[in-house]
Coordinates of C-alpha atoms (C1' of nucleotides) in Angstrom, one line a residue:
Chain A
X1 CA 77.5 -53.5 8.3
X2 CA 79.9 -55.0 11.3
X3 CA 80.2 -58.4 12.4
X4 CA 78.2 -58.4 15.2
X5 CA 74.9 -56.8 13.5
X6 CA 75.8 -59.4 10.5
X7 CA 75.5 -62.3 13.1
X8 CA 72.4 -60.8 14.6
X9 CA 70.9 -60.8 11.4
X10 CA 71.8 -64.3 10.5
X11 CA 70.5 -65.9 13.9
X12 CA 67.5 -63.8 13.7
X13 CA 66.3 -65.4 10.4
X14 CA 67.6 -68.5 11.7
X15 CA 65.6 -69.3 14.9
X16 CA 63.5 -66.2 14.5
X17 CA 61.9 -64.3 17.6
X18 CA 62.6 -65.8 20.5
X19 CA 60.6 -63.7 23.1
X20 CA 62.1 -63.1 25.9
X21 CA 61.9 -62.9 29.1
X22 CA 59.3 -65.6 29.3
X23 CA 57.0 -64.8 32.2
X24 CA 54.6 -67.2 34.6
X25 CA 51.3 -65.6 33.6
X26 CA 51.5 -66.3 29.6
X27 CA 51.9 -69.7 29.6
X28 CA 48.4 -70.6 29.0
X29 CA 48.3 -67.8 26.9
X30 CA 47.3 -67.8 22.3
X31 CA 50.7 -65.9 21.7
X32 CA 52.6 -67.9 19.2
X33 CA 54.3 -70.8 20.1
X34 CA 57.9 -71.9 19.4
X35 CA 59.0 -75.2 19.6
X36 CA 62.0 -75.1 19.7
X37 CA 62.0 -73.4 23.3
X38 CA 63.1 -75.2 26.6
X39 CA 60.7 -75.2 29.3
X40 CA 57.2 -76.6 29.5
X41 CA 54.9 -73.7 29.9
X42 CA 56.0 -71.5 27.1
X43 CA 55.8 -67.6 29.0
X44 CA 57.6 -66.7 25.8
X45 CA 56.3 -63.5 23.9
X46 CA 58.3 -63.5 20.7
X47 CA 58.0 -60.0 18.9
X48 CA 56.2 -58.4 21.8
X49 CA 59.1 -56.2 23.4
X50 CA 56.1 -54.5 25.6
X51 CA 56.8 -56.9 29.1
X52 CA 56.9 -56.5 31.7
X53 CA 52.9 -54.5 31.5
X54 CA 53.3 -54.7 35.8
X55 CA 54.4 -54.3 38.2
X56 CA 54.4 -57.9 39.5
X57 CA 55.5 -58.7 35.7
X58 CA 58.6 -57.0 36.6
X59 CA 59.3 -58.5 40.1
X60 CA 59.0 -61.6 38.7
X61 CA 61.7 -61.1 36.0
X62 CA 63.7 -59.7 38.5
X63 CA 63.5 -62.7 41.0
X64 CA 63.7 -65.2 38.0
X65 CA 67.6 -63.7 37.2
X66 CA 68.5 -65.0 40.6
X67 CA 66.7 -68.5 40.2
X68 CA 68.1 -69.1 36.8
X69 CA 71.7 -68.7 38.1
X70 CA 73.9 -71.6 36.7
X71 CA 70.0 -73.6 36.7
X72 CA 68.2 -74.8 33.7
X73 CA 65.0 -73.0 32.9
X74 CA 62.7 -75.8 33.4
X75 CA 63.5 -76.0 37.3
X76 CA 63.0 -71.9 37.3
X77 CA 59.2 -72.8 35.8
X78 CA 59.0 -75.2 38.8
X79 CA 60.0 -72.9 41.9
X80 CA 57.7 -70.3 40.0
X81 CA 55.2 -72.2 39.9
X82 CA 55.8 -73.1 43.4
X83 CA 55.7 -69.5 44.2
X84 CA 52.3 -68.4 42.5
X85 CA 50.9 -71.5 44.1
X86 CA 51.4 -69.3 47.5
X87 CA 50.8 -65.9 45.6
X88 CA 54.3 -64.7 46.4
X89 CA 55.1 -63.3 42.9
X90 CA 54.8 -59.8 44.4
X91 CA 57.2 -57.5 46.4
X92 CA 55.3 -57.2 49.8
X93 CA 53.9 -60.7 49.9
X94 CA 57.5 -62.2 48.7
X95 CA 58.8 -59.9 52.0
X96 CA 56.9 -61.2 54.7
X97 CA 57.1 -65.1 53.4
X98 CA 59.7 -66.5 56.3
X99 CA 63.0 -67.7 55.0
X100 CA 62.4 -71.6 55.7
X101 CA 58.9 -72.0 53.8
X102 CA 60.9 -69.9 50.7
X103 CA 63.7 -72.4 50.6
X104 CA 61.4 -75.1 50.5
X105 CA 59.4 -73.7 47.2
X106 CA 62.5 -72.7 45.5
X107 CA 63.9 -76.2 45.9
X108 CA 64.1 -77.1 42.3
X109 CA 66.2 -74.5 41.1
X110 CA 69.2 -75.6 43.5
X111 CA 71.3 -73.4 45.6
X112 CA 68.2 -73.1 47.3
X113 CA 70.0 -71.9 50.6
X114 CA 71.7 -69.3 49.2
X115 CA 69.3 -68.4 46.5
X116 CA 66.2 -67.8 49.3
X117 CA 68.9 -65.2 50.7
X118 CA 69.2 -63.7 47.9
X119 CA 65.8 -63.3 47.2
X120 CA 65.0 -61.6 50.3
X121 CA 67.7 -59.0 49.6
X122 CA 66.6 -58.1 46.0
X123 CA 62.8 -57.4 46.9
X124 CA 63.8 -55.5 49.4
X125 CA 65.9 -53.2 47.0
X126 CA 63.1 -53.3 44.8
X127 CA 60.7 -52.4 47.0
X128 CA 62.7 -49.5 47.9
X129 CA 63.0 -48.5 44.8
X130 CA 60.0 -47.2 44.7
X131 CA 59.1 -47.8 41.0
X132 CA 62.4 -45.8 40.2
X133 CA 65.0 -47.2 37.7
X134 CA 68.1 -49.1 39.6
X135 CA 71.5 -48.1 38.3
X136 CA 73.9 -50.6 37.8
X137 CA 76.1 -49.9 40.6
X138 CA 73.0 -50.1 42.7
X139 CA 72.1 -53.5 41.7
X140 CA 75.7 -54.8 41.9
X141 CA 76.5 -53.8 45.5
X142 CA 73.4 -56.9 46.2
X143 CA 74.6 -60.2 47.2
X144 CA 73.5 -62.5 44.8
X145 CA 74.0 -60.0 42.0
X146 CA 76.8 -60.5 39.4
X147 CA 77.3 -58.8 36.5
X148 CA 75.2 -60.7 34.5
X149 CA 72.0 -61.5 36.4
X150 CA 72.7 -57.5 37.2
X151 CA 72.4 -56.3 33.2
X152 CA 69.8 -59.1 32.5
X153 CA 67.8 -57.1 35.0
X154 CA 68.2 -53.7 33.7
X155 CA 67.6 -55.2 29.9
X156 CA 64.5 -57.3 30.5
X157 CA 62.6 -56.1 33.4
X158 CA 63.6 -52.4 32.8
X159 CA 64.0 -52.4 29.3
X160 CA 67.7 -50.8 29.6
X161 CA 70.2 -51.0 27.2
X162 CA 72.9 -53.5 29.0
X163 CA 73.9 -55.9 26.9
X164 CA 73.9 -59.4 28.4
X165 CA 76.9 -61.2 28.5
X166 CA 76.5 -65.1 29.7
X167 CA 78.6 -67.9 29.6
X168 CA 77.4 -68.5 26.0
X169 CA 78.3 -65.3 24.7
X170 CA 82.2 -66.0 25.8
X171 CA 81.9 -69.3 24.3
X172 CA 80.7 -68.2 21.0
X173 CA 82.4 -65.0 20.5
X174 CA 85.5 -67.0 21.4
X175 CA 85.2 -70.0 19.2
X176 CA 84.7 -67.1 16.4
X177 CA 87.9 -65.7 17.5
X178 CA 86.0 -62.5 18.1
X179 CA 87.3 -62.4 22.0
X180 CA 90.1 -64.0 23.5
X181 CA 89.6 -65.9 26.7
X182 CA 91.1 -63.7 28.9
X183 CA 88.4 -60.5 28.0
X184 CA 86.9 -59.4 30.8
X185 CA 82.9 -59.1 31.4
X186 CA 83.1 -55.2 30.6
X187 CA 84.9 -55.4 27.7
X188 CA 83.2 -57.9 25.9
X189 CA 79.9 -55.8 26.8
X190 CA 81.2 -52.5 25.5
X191 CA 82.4 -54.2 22.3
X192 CA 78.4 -55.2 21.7
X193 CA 77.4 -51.8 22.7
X194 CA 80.1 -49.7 20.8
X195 CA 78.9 -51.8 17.6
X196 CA 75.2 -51.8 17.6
X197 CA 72.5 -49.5 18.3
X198 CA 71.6 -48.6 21.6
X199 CA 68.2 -49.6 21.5
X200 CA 66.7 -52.6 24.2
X201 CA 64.7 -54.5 21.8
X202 CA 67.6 -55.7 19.7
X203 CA 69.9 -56.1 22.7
X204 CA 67.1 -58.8 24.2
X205 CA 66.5 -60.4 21.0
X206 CA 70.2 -60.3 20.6
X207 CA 71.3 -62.0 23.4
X208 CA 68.5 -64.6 23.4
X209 CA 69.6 -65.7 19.9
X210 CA 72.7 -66.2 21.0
X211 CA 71.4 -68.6 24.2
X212 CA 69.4 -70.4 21.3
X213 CA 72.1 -70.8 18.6
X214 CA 74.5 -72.1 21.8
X215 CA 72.1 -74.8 22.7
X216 CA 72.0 -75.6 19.0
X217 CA 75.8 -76.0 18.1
X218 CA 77.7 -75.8 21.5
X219 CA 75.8 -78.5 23.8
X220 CA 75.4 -81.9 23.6
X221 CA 77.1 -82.0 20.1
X222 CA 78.8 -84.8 19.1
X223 CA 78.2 -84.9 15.0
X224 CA 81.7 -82.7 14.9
X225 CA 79.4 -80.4 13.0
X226 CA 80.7 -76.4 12.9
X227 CA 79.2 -73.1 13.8
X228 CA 78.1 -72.2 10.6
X229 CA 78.5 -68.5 11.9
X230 CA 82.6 -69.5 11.1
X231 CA 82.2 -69.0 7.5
X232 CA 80.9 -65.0 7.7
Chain B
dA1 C1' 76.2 -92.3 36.2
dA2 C1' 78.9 -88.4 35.2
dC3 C1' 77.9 -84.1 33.4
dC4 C1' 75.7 -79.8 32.6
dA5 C1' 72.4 -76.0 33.2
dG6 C1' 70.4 -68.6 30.9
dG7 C1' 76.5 -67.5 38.0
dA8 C1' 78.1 -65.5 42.1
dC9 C1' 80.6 -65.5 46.5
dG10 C1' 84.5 -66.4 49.7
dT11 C1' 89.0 -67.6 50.3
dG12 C1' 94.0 -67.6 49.7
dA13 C1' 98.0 -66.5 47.2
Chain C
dT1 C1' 93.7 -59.3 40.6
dC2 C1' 92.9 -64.4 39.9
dA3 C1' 92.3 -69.2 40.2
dC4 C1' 89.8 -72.4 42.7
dG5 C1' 86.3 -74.6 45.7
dT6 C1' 81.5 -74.3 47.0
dC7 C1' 76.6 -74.1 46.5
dA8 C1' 72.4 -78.3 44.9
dT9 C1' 68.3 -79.8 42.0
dG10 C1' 66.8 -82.1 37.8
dG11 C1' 67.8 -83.5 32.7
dT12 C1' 70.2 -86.5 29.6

DNA sequence: AACCAGGACGTGA
DNA sequence: TCACGTCATGGT
């Protein structure tokens, strides 16, 4: 068994299912909860790998990858909360909202100028889709769309196999002396892909583990205490 | 009260 | 290519 699948493994009976992408529409839901998550409305679906079940599921994944850019999850709950207050969490009703009144209920989530740009761009693409898979090249000639909020869209609202590399990833993967700092974002993707299978479920539980164990042992630590994933 | 959060873009060298 | 500044709200 390789390293990788080893620390998959290890997380996964740590912190259990972590259910993501967590969408709007469950958080008054009975699915079960887990403490541990960030964010007050708990849209998590842990061991459901089924979402998005809509259309408008999907468009809202899609639009939360641009809100959560470089912003904690929390503030993404408040503009999208903000934006089902209006009903905008659809394609064609996102479309016609005018650019001003958009800034002003993405607010929370910072960037807002940019972001509202952004937004407008991606639903158009989506709409033109036309229900059709994006490819990857597609999504990253977008403004607004890097690399990761490009394979976070392929893996969670399209259930794709692109694994999801994020700041997180590096930082991990690097302190385990897995990468070194200079690997590139496609390099460090294909070494996750080349080692495990290519199957969408474990890459989202994958990298959501890995967002979870990072909050655990790489922020706001000041005990001195180590990965325990060091002593593999 | 500085610092960070589920990044990406534009610029200059 | 690559390092660096910029975008901005809300939590600790």
């Amino acid at each position: 068994m390789n390293q990788l699948f080893k620390i998959y493994k290890i997380l996964l009976k740590t912190y259990g299912q972590q259910g993501w992408w967590p969408l709007l529409e469950l958080s008054n839901s009975s699915l079960p909860k887990n403490p541990n998550k960030t964010g007050s409305l708990n849209g998590y679906h842990p061991g459901d790998y089924s979402y998005p079940k809509t259309n408008d599921q999907q468009f809202e994944i899609v639009i939360s990858t641009i809100l959560t850019q470089n912003t904690s999850w929390t503030n993404v709950e408040k503009a999208l909360a903000n934006l089902q207050k209006e009903n905008l969490l659809s394609p064609f009703a996102l479309q016609s909202c005018s650019l001003p009144k958009l800034k002003q209920l993405i607010k929370p989530v910072g960037y807002f100028n940019q972001k509202a740009n952004y937004l407008k761009e991606i639903t158009k693409f989506y709409i033109s889709l036309n229900g059709k898979v994006p490819k990857r090249e597609e999504l990253l000639n977008i403004k607004g769309v890097g690399p990761e909020t490009c394979d976070s869209i392929l893996l969670y609202a399209y259930k794709q196999p692109f694994f999801v590399i994020d700041s997180y990833t590096k930082r991990i993967l690097y302190n385990l002396k897995i990468i070194s700092k200079k690997q590139k974002y496609e390099d460090i993707q294909k070494l996750f892909q080349d080692n495990l299978p290519k199957d969408y479920k474990l890459y989202q539980e994958f990298h959501a583990l890995i967002v979870e164990h990072a909050k655990q042992f790489y922020t706001n630590r000041k005990d001195g205490k180590t990965d325990f994933l060091l002593k593999l």
